[in-house]
Short mmCIF file of C-alpha atoms and ligand atoms in Angstrom, two decimals:
data_model
loop_
_atom_site.label_atom_id
_atom_site.label_comp_id
_atom_site.label_asym_id
_atom_site.label_seq_id
_atom_site.Cartn_x
_atom_site.Cartn_y
_atom_site.Cartn_z
CA UNK A 1 -4.48 -14.10 -24.81
CA UNK A 2 -1.52 -14.92 -22.57
CA UNK A 3 2.00 -14.40 -24.20
CA UNK A 4 4.62 -16.54 -24.44
CA UNK A 5 7.50 -17.11 -22.22
CA UNK A 6 9.89 -15.18 -22.85
CA UNK A 7 13.16 -15.87 -21.12
CA UNK A 8 15.40 -12.98 -20.07
CA UNK A 9 12.83 -10.79 -20.08
CA UNK A 10 10.88 -9.96 -16.86
CA UNK A 11 8.52 -6.98 -15.63
CA UNK A 12 9.85 -5.68 -12.53
CA UNK A 13 11.20 -8.26 -10.85
CA UNK A 14 14.62 -8.53 -9.58
CA UNK A 15 16.62 -6.16 -8.48
CA UNK A 16 13.47 -4.62 -7.53
CA UNK A 17 10.36 -6.23 -7.34
CA UNK A 18 8.18 -5.66 -4.39
CA UNK A 19 5.40 -8.69 -4.55
CA UNK A 20 1.70 -8.62 -3.92
CA UNK A 21 2.12 -8.02 -0.94
CA UNK A 22 4.65 -5.50 -0.09
CA UNK A 23 6.89 -3.96 2.15
CA UNK A 24 6.67 -1.67 4.37
CA UNK A 25 6.65 1.22 7.30
CA UNK A 26 7.56 1.72 10.81
CA UNK A 27 4.35 1.46 12.62
CA UNK A 28 4.27 4.84 12.94
CA UNK A 29 5.05 6.34 9.50
CA UNK A 30 1.30 4.98 8.89
CA UNK A 31 -0.12 7.32 11.84
CA UNK A 32 -0.61 9.92 8.89
CA UNK A 33 -2.98 7.36 6.81
CA UNK A 34 -7.05 8.34 7.66
CA UNK A 35 -8.42 5.44 9.69
CA UNK A 36 -9.83 3.49 6.66
CA UNK A 37 -6.99 3.02 5.55
CA UNK A 38 -4.86 1.88 8.75
CA UNK A 39 -6.81 -0.46 9.91
CA UNK A 40 -6.58 -2.26 6.89
CA UNK A 41 -2.48 -1.93 6.97
CA UNK A 42 -1.51 -2.12 10.43
CA UNK A 43 -1.48 -5.68 10.69
CA UNK A 44 -0.23 -6.34 6.93
CA UNK A 45 3.16 -7.65 7.41
CA UNK A 46 4.85 -5.93 4.43
CA UNK A 47 3.23 -2.11 4.58
CA UNK A 48 3.57 -3.15 8.83
CA UNK A 49 7.11 -3.32 9.67
CA UNK A 50 6.07 -3.85 13.47
CA UNK A 51 3.11 -6.24 11.63
CA UNK A 52 5.82 -8.02 9.59
CA UNK A 53 7.15 -9.48 12.83
CA UNK A 54 4.01 -11.63 13.51
CA UNK A 55 2.01 -12.52 10.77
CA UNK A 56 3.56 -13.98 7.32
CA UNK A 57 2.66 -13.67 3.24
CA UNK A 58 3.60 -16.31 0.34
CA UNK A 59 3.49 -15.50 -3.22
CA UNK A 60 2.51 -18.54 -6.13
CA UNK A 61 4.47 -18.55 -8.83
CA UNK A 62 1.67 -19.26 -11.19
CA UNK A 63 2.34 -15.73 -13.84
CA UNK A 64 5.73 -16.55 -16.25
CA UNK A 65 5.51 -14.54 -19.63
CA UNK A 66 6.44 -11.13 -18.85
CA UNK A 67 5.88 -8.02 -21.55
CA UNK A 68 8.30 -6.00 -20.71
CA UNK A 69 12.69 -6.19 -20.11
CA UNK A 70 13.88 -4.65 -17.37
CA UNK A 71 17.47 -4.62 -17.87
CA UNK A 72 17.81 -5.73 -13.76
CA UNK A 73 16.14 -9.67 -14.07
CA UNK A 74 16.93 -12.21 -14.99
CA UNK A 75 14.29 -15.01 -14.64
CA UNK A 76 16.27 -18.14 -15.63
CA UNK A 77 18.83 -18.17 -12.82
CA UNK A 78 17.65 -19.87 -9.80
CA UNK A 79 18.97 -20.45 -6.74
CA UNK A 80 17.61 -22.00 -3.94
CA UNK A 81 19.39 -19.62 -1.27
CA UNK A 82 18.72 -17.08 -3.73
CA UNK A 83 16.04 -14.52 -2.49
CA UNK A 84 15.65 -12.12 -5.53
CA UNK A 85 12.15 -11.09 -6.95
CA UNK A 86 11.16 -12.76 -10.49
CA UNK A 87 13.34 -16.19 -9.26
CA UNK A 88 11.80 -19.46 -8.36
CA UNK A 89 11.66 -23.05 -7.98
CA UNK A 90 8.55 -24.17 -10.14
CA UNK A 91 5.90 -22.29 -11.55
CA UNK A 92 3.17 -23.59 -10.94
CA UNK A 93 -0.89 -24.52 -12.93
CA UNK A 94 -3.98 -22.62 -10.99
CA UNK A 95 -4.75 -25.35 -9.20
CA UNK A 96 -1.38 -26.17 -7.96
CA UNK A 97 -1.73 -22.33 -6.55
CA UNK A 98 -5.16 -23.11 -4.71
CA UNK A 99 -3.77 -26.42 -3.33
CA UNK A 100 -0.24 -24.43 -1.64
CA UNK A 101 -1.95 -21.94 -0.48
CA UNK A 102 -4.82 -23.29 1.59
CA UNK A 103 -1.65 -26.58 2.92
CA UNK A 104 0.33 -23.32 3.43
CA UNK A 105 -2.45 -21.36 5.30
CA UNK A 106 -3.43 -24.60 7.72
CA UNK A 107 0.33 -25.21 8.54
CA UNK A 108 1.35 -22.31 9.14
CA UNK A 109 -1.90 -20.21 10.76
CA UNK A 110 0.09 -16.57 10.85
CA UNK A 111 -0.36 -16.90 6.87
CA UNK A 112 -2.99 -13.67 6.12
CA UNK A 113 -1.58 -12.46 2.35
CA UNK A 114 -1.54 -13.87 -0.63
CA UNK A 115 0.11 -12.82 -4.06
CA UNK A 116 1.12 -13.40 -7.14
CA UNK A 117 4.24 -11.53 -8.34
CA UNK A 118 5.20 -13.01 -11.21
CA UNK A 119 8.19 -14.93 -11.98
CA UNK A 120 6.60 -12.63 -14.35
CA UNK A 121 4.27 -10.09 -14.88
CA UNK A 122 0.52 -11.07 -13.40
CA UNK A 123 -1.74 -9.01 -15.46
CA UNK A 124 0.93 -10.43 -18.80
CA UNK A 125 -0.56 -14.03 -17.39
CA UNK A 126 -4.40 -12.92 -17.00
CA UNK A 127 -6.37 -15.95 -17.10
CA UNK A 128 -4.06 -17.66 -15.18
CA UNK A 129 -3.78 -15.33 -12.55
CA UNK A 130 -7.46 -14.65 -12.27
CA UNK A 131 -8.27 -18.21 -12.97
CA UNK A 132 -5.78 -17.75 -8.79
CA UNK A 133 -7.40 -15.47 -7.57
CA UNK A 134 -11.47 -16.69 -8.50
CA UNK A 135 -10.94 -20.37 -6.25
CA UNK A 136 -8.92 -18.64 -3.96
CA UNK A 137 -11.56 -15.52 -2.63
CA UNK A 138 -14.16 -17.96 -2.39
CA UNK A 139 -11.89 -21.49 -0.94
CA UNK A 140 -10.01 -18.70 1.43
CA UNK A 141 -12.31 -16.08 2.75
CA UNK A 142 -9.62 -15.09 5.81
CA UNK A 143 -7.06 -15.01 3.17
CA UNK A 144 -6.17 -10.99 1.53
CA UNK A 145 -5.29 -11.46 -1.94
CA UNK A 146 -2.02 -8.79 -3.63
CA UNK A 147 -0.89 -8.67 -7.08
CA UNK A 148 2.42 -7.06 -8.19
CA UNK A 149 2.43 -5.74 -12.02
CA UNK A 150 4.81 -3.86 -13.95
CA UNK A 151 1.49 -1.59 -15.10
CA UNK A 152 1.56 -2.51 -18.36
CA UNK A 153 -1.43 -3.43 -18.60
CA UNK A 154 -3.15 -1.96 -15.48
CA UNK A 155 -5.89 0.04 -17.15
CA UNK A 156 -7.18 -2.71 -18.70
CA UNK A 157 -6.91 -4.97 -15.66
CA UNK A 158 -8.25 -2.69 -12.64
CA UNK A 159 -12.29 -4.14 -13.19
CA UNK A 160 -11.53 -7.62 -12.68
CA UNK A 161 -8.71 -6.71 -9.81
CA UNK A 162 -12.01 -4.98 -8.18
CA UNK A 163 -14.59 -8.23 -9.49
CA UNK A 164 -11.95 -10.06 -7.17
CA UNK A 165 -11.59 -7.92 -4.46
CA UNK A 166 -8.23 -7.13 -4.86
CA UNK A 167 -7.81 -4.57 -2.20
CA UNK A 168 -3.97 -4.20 -2.74
CA UNK A 169 -1.76 -4.21 -6.07
CA UNK A 170 1.95 -3.15 -6.46
CA UNK A 171 3.10 -1.67 -8.82
CA UNK A 172 6.65 -1.01 -9.90
CA UNK A 173 7.06 2.87 -11.31
CA UNK A 174 11.22 3.54 -11.66
CA UNK A 175 10.67 6.81 -14.03
CA UNK A 176 8.14 9.24 -15.15
CA UNK A 177 11.06 10.72 -17.66
CA UNK A 178 10.76 7.90 -21.07
CA UNK A 179 14.45 9.03 -21.71
CA UNK A 180 15.81 7.85 -18.08
CA UNK A 181 12.79 4.88 -19.02
CA UNK A 182 15.13 3.83 -22.20
CA UNK A 183 18.13 3.60 -19.91
CA UNK A 184 16.03 1.31 -17.72
CA UNK A 185 13.54 -1.07 -19.91
CA UNK A 186 15.49 -1.85 -23.55
CA UNK A 187 12.01 -2.98 -24.65
CA UNK A 188 8.32 -3.40 -23.78
CA UNK A 189 5.71 -5.66 -26.38
CA UNK A 190 2.67 -3.90 -26.91
CA UNK A 191 -0.41 -4.49 -28.93
CA UNK A 192 1.14 -7.33 -30.41
CA UNK A 193 4.78 -5.94 -31.19
CA UNK A 194 7.74 -5.20 -29.28
CA UNK A 195 8.53 -1.70 -29.02
CA UNK A 196 12.22 0.27 -27.90
CA UNK A 197 13.64 3.01 -26.10
CA UNK A 198 11.95 5.82 -24.89
CA UNK A 199 8.90 4.93 -27.43
CA UNK A 200 8.66 1.89 -25.33
CA UNK A 201 8.90 3.24 -21.77
CA UNK A 202 6.67 6.02 -22.94
CA UNK A 203 3.85 3.56 -23.07
CA UNK A 204 4.63 1.52 -20.15
CA UNK A 205 5.05 5.20 -18.12
CA UNK A 206 1.47 6.55 -18.91
CA UNK A 207 0.24 2.96 -18.50
CA UNK A 208 1.35 2.39 -15.22
CA UNK A 209 0.20 6.80 -14.63
CA UNK A 210 -3.50 5.98 -15.81
CA UNK A 211 -3.43 2.64 -13.70
CA UNK A 212 -2.37 3.89 -10.57
CA UNK A 213 -5.57 6.84 -10.87
CA UNK A 214 -7.56 4.17 -12.08
CA UNK A 215 -6.85 2.00 -9.10
CA UNK A 216 -6.97 5.10 -6.36
CA UNK A 217 -10.07 6.22 -7.89
CA UNK A 218 -11.91 3.01 -6.90
CA UNK A 219 -10.62 3.04 -3.53
CA UNK A 220 -7.57 0.46 -4.01
CA UNK A 221 -4.93 0.76 -1.91
CA UNK A 222 -1.82 1.24 -3.96
CA UNK A 223 1.65 0.43 -3.49
CA UNK A 224 4.89 2.03 -5.56
CA UNK A 225 7.90 0.40 -5.75
CA UNK A 226 10.52 1.91 -6.92
CA UNK A 227 14.10 0.46 -7.77
CA UNK A 228 17.52 2.59 -7.08
CA UNK A 229 19.74 2.55 -9.95
CA UNK A 230 22.79 5.15 -8.44
CA UNK A 231 23.99 7.33 -11.57
CA UNK A 232 20.39 6.34 -13.69
CA UNK A 233 16.94 7.73 -11.13
CA UNK A 234 18.51 8.17 -7.77
CA UNK A 235 17.92 11.90 -7.92
CA UNK A 236 15.33 11.34 -10.55
CA UNK A 237 12.80 9.10 -7.43
CA UNK A 238 12.33 11.95 -5.43
CA UNK A 239 10.68 12.88 -8.67
CA UNK A 240 8.71 9.93 -8.60
CA UNK A 241 7.66 9.36 -5.17
CA UNK A 242 6.02 13.00 -5.27
CA UNK A 243 3.91 12.56 -8.13
CA UNK A 244 2.81 8.60 -6.88
CA UNK A 245 1.77 10.48 -4.08
CA UNK A 246 -0.07 13.16 -5.41
CA UNK A 247 -1.91 10.06 -7.59
CA UNK A 248 -2.63 9.05 -4.00
CA UNK A 249 -0.12 6.19 -3.83
CA UNK A 250 0.10 5.49 0.04
CA UNK A 251 3.45 3.63 0.22
CA UNK A 252 6.75 3.64 -1.62
CA UNK A 253 9.23 1.52 -1.40
CA UNK A 254 12.63 2.41 -2.88
CA UNK A 255 14.89 -0.50 -3.49
CA UNK A 256 18.34 -1.22 -3.56
CA UNK A 257 19.66 -2.45 -7.04
CA UNK A 258 20.55 -6.21 -7.15
CA UNK A 259 23.09 -6.58 -9.97
CA UNK A 260 25.71 -9.11 -9.87
CA UNK A 261 27.36 -10.59 -12.99
CA UNK A 262 26.02 -14.20 -11.88
CA UNK A 263 22.58 -14.11 -12.41
CA UNK A 264 22.52 -12.78 -16.08
CA UNK A 265 21.34 -9.28 -16.26
CA UNK A 266 21.65 -6.17 -18.62
CA UNK A 267 22.55 -4.67 -15.18
CA UNK A 268 25.11 -6.78 -13.20
CA UNK A 269 26.63 -7.92 -16.48
CA UNK A 270 27.39 -4.38 -17.84
CA UNK A 271 28.60 -3.74 -14.33
CA UNK A 272 26.45 -1.25 -13.40
CA UNK A 273 26.79 -0.71 -9.27
CA UNK A 274 24.55 -1.58 -6.67
CA UNK A 275 23.81 1.47 -4.47
CA UNK A 276 25.59 1.49 -0.02
CA UNK A 277 22.99 0.85 2.34
CA UNK A 278 23.79 4.53 3.33
CA UNK A 279 22.82 5.87 -0.20
CA UNK A 280 19.32 3.54 0.19
CA UNK A 281 19.23 5.02 3.52
CA UNK A 282 19.52 8.53 2.80
CA UNK A 283 16.97 8.56 -0.91
CA UNK A 284 14.12 6.93 1.56
CA UNK A 285 15.25 9.78 3.85
CA UNK A 286 15.19 12.48 1.57
CA UNK A 287 11.45 10.92 -1.16
CA UNK A 288 9.61 10.40 2.53
CA UNK A 289 7.96 14.05 3.62
CA UNK A 290 4.68 13.35 4.76
CA UNK A 291 4.42 9.91 2.84
CA UNK A 292 5.26 6.33 3.74
CA UNK A 293 8.39 4.52 2.99
CA UNK A 294 9.43 1.27 3.09
CA UNK A 295 11.95 0.29 5.11
CA UNK A 296 11.78 -3.37 5.93
CA UNK A 297 10.54 -4.65 2.30
CA UNK A 298 13.13 -8.34 1.46
CA UNK A 299 13.00 -8.43 -2.17
CA UNK A 300 11.18 -12.04 -1.81
CA UNK A 301 11.57 -14.55 -4.41
CA UNK A 302 8.59 -14.61 -6.57
CA UNK A 303 7.01 -18.06 -4.04
CA UNK A 304 7.93 -16.81 -1.20
CA UNK A 305 6.51 -18.60 1.97
CA UNK A 306 6.32 -17.44 5.47
CA UNK A 307 7.54 -14.59 7.89
CA UNK A 308 8.77 -11.82 5.74
CA UNK A 309 13.12 -13.10 5.59
CA UNK A 310 12.81 -16.55 5.83
CA UNK A 311 11.20 -18.71 3.46
CA UNK A 312 10.06 -22.07 4.06
CA UNK A 313 9.25 -22.77 0.54
CA UNK A 314 10.98 -26.49 0.87
CA UNK A 315 8.26 -27.47 3.03
CA UNK A 316 6.02 -26.84 0.20
CA UNK A 317 6.88 -28.27 -2.85
CA UNK A 318 4.28 -29.28 -5.35
CA UNK A 319 5.06 -33.17 -4.67
CA UNK A 320 4.89 -32.91 -0.98
CA UNK A 321 1.61 -30.69 -0.94
CA UNK A 322 0.14 -33.59 -3.52
CA UNK A 323 0.76 -35.88 -0.44
CA UNK A 324 -1.63 -33.16 2.13
CA UNK A 325 -5.43 -33.50 3.75
CA UNK A 326 -6.34 -30.70 4.34
CA UNK A 327 -9.26 -29.34 5.93
CA UNK A 328 -9.54 -25.62 5.65
CA UNK A 329 -13.30 -24.96 7.72
CA UNK A 330 -10.91 -26.62 10.41
CA UNK A 331 -7.81 -24.11 9.64
CA UNK A 332 -9.62 -21.57 9.42
CA UNK A 333 -10.89 -21.91 12.99
CA UNK A 334 -7.47 -22.10 14.48
CA UNK A 335 -6.67 -19.31 12.41
CA UNK A 336 -9.39 -17.05 13.60
CA UNK A 337 -7.89 -17.07 17.02
CA UNK A 338 -3.93 -17.05 15.57
CA UNK A 339 -5.24 -14.05 13.89
CA UNK A 340 -6.89 -12.51 17.38
CA UNK A 341 -4.27 -13.54 19.94
CA UNK A 342 -1.54 -11.47 17.47
CA UNK A 343 -4.43 -8.44 16.91
CA UNK A 344 -4.55 -8.29 20.92
CA UNK A 345 -0.44 -8.51 21.75
CA UNK A 346 -0.21 -5.64 18.61
CA UNK A 347 -2.13 -3.95 20.28
CA UNK A 348 -1.11 -3.94 23.65
CA UNK A 349 2.72 -3.12 22.35
CA UNK A 350 0.76 0.50 20.21
CA UNK A 351 -1.04 1.67 23.69
CA UNK A 352 2.64 1.09 25.30
CA UNK A 353 4.49 3.47 22.72
CA UNK A 354 1.67 5.95 22.70
CA UNK A 355 2.29 6.42 25.97
CA UNK A 356 4.38 10.34 26.66
CA UNK A 357 7.62 8.88 27.35
CA UNK A 358 8.38 12.54 29.65
CA UNK A 359 5.93 15.61 30.62
CA UNK A 360 6.60 18.70 30.33
CA UNK A 361 3.98 20.16 32.29
CA UNK A 362 5.57 18.05 35.67
CA UNK A 363 8.76 20.28 35.01
CA UNK A 364 10.47 16.52 33.17
CA UNK A 365 13.01 18.04 30.37
CA UNK A 366 13.12 16.31 27.18
CA UNK A 367 16.61 13.86 27.63
CA UNK A 368 19.31 15.62 26.32
CA UNK A 369 21.31 12.05 24.71
CA UNK A 370 21.55 11.48 20.92
CA UNK A 371 20.38 9.00 18.83
CA UNK A 372 21.98 5.88 18.13
CA UNK A 373 22.12 2.66 15.36
CA UNK A 374 21.93 -1.10 16.75
CA UNK A 375 21.26 -3.92 14.97
CA UNK A 376 19.67 -6.80 15.66
CA UNK A 377 20.25 -10.48 15.34
CA UNK A 378 16.79 -12.02 14.40
CA UNK A 379 14.66 -14.89 13.41
CA UNK A 380 11.62 -13.59 13.72
CA UNK A 381 9.11 -12.95 16.14
CA UNK A 382 9.93 -9.86 16.65
CA UNK A 383 12.77 -10.97 19.06
CA UNK A 384 16.59 -11.28 19.44
CA UNK A 385 17.32 -14.73 19.08
CA UNK A 386 19.47 -15.30 17.13
CA UNK A 387 23.13 -16.49 16.95
CA UNK A 388 26.00 -13.20 15.73
CA UNK A 389 27.60 -16.33 13.11
CA UNK A 390 23.97 -17.45 11.68
CA UNK A 391 22.16 -14.23 10.82
CA UNK A 392 21.13 -13.75 6.94
CA UNK A 393 20.52 -9.68 8.08
CA UNK A 394 20.34 -7.75 10.50
CA UNK A 395 17.61 -5.31 11.77
CA UNK A 396 19.08 -1.61 11.65
CA UNK A 397 16.77 0.26 13.84
CA UNK A 398 17.96 4.24 15.04
CA UNK A 399 17.06 4.95 18.78
CA UNK A 400 16.84 8.12 20.66
CA UNK A 401 16.08 9.53 23.86
CA UNK A 402 12.33 9.07 23.55
CA UNK A 403 11.72 7.25 20.72
CA UNK A 404 13.12 5.07 18.37
CA UNK A 405 12.85 3.73 14.67
CA UNK A 406 13.60 0.67 12.70
CA UNK A 407 15.99 1.68 9.62
CA UNK A 408 16.18 -1.07 7.58
CA UNK A 409 17.66 -4.51 6.98
CA UNK A 410 21.29 -5.51 5.80
CA UNK A 411 21.82 -8.63 4.64
CA UNK A 412 24.77 -10.62 4.86
CA UNK A 413 25.96 -14.50 3.88
CA UNK A 414 26.15 -15.59 7.78
CA UNK A 415 29.57 -15.87 9.28
CA UNK A 416 28.97 -19.52 10.57
CA UNK A 417 27.23 -22.17 8.80
CA UNK A 418 27.76 -24.81 11.24
CA UNK A 419 30.12 -25.70 14.25
CA UNK A 420 33.11 -27.02 11.52
CA UNK A 421 32.97 -23.42 10.03
CA UNK A 422 32.54 -21.42 12.73
CA UNK A 423 35.36 -18.86 12.62
CA UNK A 424 36.56 -19.57 8.93
CA UNK A 425 34.95 -16.67 7.23
CA UNK A 426 37.75 -13.94 8.32
CA UNK A 427 36.49 -12.68 4.66
CA UNK A 428 32.61 -12.80 5.10
CA UNK A 429 33.24 -11.23 8.86
CA UNK A 430 34.66 -8.02 6.79
CA UNK A 431 32.25 -8.25 4.73
CA UNK A 432 29.74 -7.94 6.94
CA UNK A 433 31.61 -5.53 9.26
CA UNK A 434 30.87 -3.44 6.13
CA UNK A 435 28.03 -3.61 5.51
CA UNK A 436 27.22 -2.15 9.48
CA UNK A 437 28.96 0.28 8.97
CA UNK A 438 27.48 3.52 11.15
CA UNK A 439 26.00 0.60 13.69
CA UNK A 440 26.66 1.55 16.92
CA UNK A 441 25.78 -1.35 19.21
CA UNK A 442 24.76 -5.18 18.13
CA UNK A 443 22.88 -7.51 19.98
CA UNK A 444 22.39 -11.35 19.05
CA UNK A 445 21.60 -14.68 21.42
CA UNK A 446 24.98 -15.19 21.25
CA UNK A 447 28.65 -13.49 19.99
CA UNK A 448 31.46 -15.85 19.20
CA UNK A 449 34.75 -15.05 20.76
CA UNK A 450 36.67 -13.69 17.16
CA UNK A 451 34.21 -11.37 15.53
CA UNK A 452 33.52 -10.02 18.77
CA UNK A 453 36.48 -8.68 18.51
CA UNK A 454 36.75 -7.90 15.36
CA UNK A 455 33.00 -6.27 15.75
CA UNK A 456 34.65 -3.89 19.27
CA UNK A 457 37.58 -3.50 16.44
CA UNK A 458 35.63 -2.06 13.99
CA UNK A 459 33.98 0.52 16.71
CA UNK A 460 30.33 -1.40 16.82
CA UNK A 461 30.04 -2.66 20.56
CA UNK A 462 28.39 -6.52 20.57
CA UNK A 463 25.89 -7.53 23.05
CA UNK A 464 24.61 -11.32 24.56
CA UNK A 465 22.89 -10.17 27.38
CA UNK A 466 19.24 -9.62 25.68
CA UNK A 467 18.99 -13.11 24.23
CA UNK A 468 15.34 -13.47 23.10
CA UNK A 469 13.84 -11.02 24.16
CA UNK A 470 11.24 -8.15 22.54
CA UNK A 471 13.46 -6.24 20.42
CA UNK A 472 11.94 -2.73 21.38
CA UNK A 473 12.73 -3.36 25.31
CA UNK A 474 16.30 -4.83 24.39
CA UNK A 475 16.52 -1.53 22.46
CA UNK A 476 15.65 0.41 25.16
CA UNK A 477 17.35 -1.08 27.59
CA UNK A 478 20.99 -0.93 26.12
CA UNK A 479 20.05 2.79 24.72
CA UNK A 480 19.25 4.16 28.63
CA UNK A 481 22.14 1.82 30.10
CA UNK A 482 24.31 3.62 28.28
CA UNK A 483 23.08 6.86 28.21
CA UNK A 484 23.09 6.44 32.20
CA UNK A 485 26.38 6.06 31.63
CA UNK A 486 26.65 9.42 30.06
CA UNK A 487 28.00 7.65 26.91
CA UNK A 488 25.35 9.52 24.84
CA UNK A 489 26.27 13.38 25.47
CA UNK A 490 25.14 15.09 23.39
CA UNK A 491 27.79 17.70 21.78
CA UNK A 492 27.67 21.06 23.13
CA UNK A 493 26.92 22.52 20.02
CA UNK A 494 23.97 20.25 19.09
CA UNK A 495 22.65 20.76 23.05
CA UNK A 496 22.66 24.27 23.01
CA UNK A 497 20.97 24.01 19.29
CA UNK A 498 18.43 21.04 19.89
S1 SF4 B 501 8.16 -7.32 1.55
FE1 SF4 B 501 8.66 -9.07 0.34
S2 SF4 B 501 6.51 -9.78 0.18
FE2 SF4 B 501 6.64 -8.11 1.01
S3 SF4 B 501 6.67 -6.27 -0.04
FE3 SF4 B 501 8.37 -6.91 -0.09
S4 SF4 B 501 8.30 -7.98 -2.07
FE4 SF4 B 501 6.64 -8.19 -1.76
#
């Protein structure tokens, strides 16, 4: 039986949801994984921070109903500029979803992953979800299939998931303590009735844990998503991380709560605050241990299309797809060529990165300069290729003398929406600068005079000299230049302790 669409309900949607696909880590954060798992995930746009610049993903919104209520979710609110889990512009039938997937895969050969992530819970809509997977596994065998769930119906769905070759599942687990759960989930819909408070949260937690164990025992990869809700589960998520890791999850994705009053969620209306970027990073760092933490998840819409951070959904609406002629056999040949070229490029980059940066046996000393944070305006492709004023987000890297790692992305409202409005956004600029807390250098393809001056005043060095360069080369060049100029020398105490 499928559940009715219940207004204002949802599984893991809003604040956190991920989708099918999952999110990513810096490539070295995958290094602890056994080869068998690493080879499955290192080219996945959500699991590998590096791969997400090259490979795209899409979600199809075939699952309208939900079987739990999360206080951070309201699936009714949609705005085409809005990117949050659970948000969609149109719910599709399985047939429309299959057509859309084939159309996107033919038009965007970099698309490798199809996920079902909402707008409700995919497993609360089993007929629609599994019909879509069944047809896609037959008609588009070169696409990886993923699903994202709140876990309530997971144990009873594991056999069916295995049948459709779903090799990655995302479960949103926000707590393992029902008392905390009752503050996040007011009720669940279980065995034909609503169960409220601690009792409902307890059932949900048990189902999530059971489903996680069942999936990992079958060799299905599980990523766990958690929404960081300050004052409710932030400290508790360290415990969640340990438990899900012990039960076999290979990746944990801690995402910030999204709680704006205009979204109409309980948390938004009640003024529950969101974590700051630095609070999120600190929690991700303390949860990580030797487990991979996702850092580049974009908390995508349930109908997102394209590279992470971009949304090409408007090119593939139901009416546009109806008119498209798709020769998928021919598309698969082209797709294979594109995938091979990207894989070779990524392999070359990995080899370069793995090469030693200094040789202690030859008497070379580890350079004694401090790490810094560099923000990049990029619209994809792993390049510094976005105008500062047009950026919807900045990618933040921590760069040290011999290595670097991706830390996070910071979303923002673009400072300049077009030539006429450029420079009007004083408040927006202030917000952008605030969101760049901790950053010392900002790279963009171009930066206007006014923001340049304000960034400098805020202690952030703007730099437009690396336009169109690969991000990794650009951040290395900038770091080496600053180090050579003596601007990154470690304080004496830190040097002595190193
Ligand atoms: S980046 Fe988007 S598609 Fe990937 S895991 Fe996160 S929400 Fe899902």
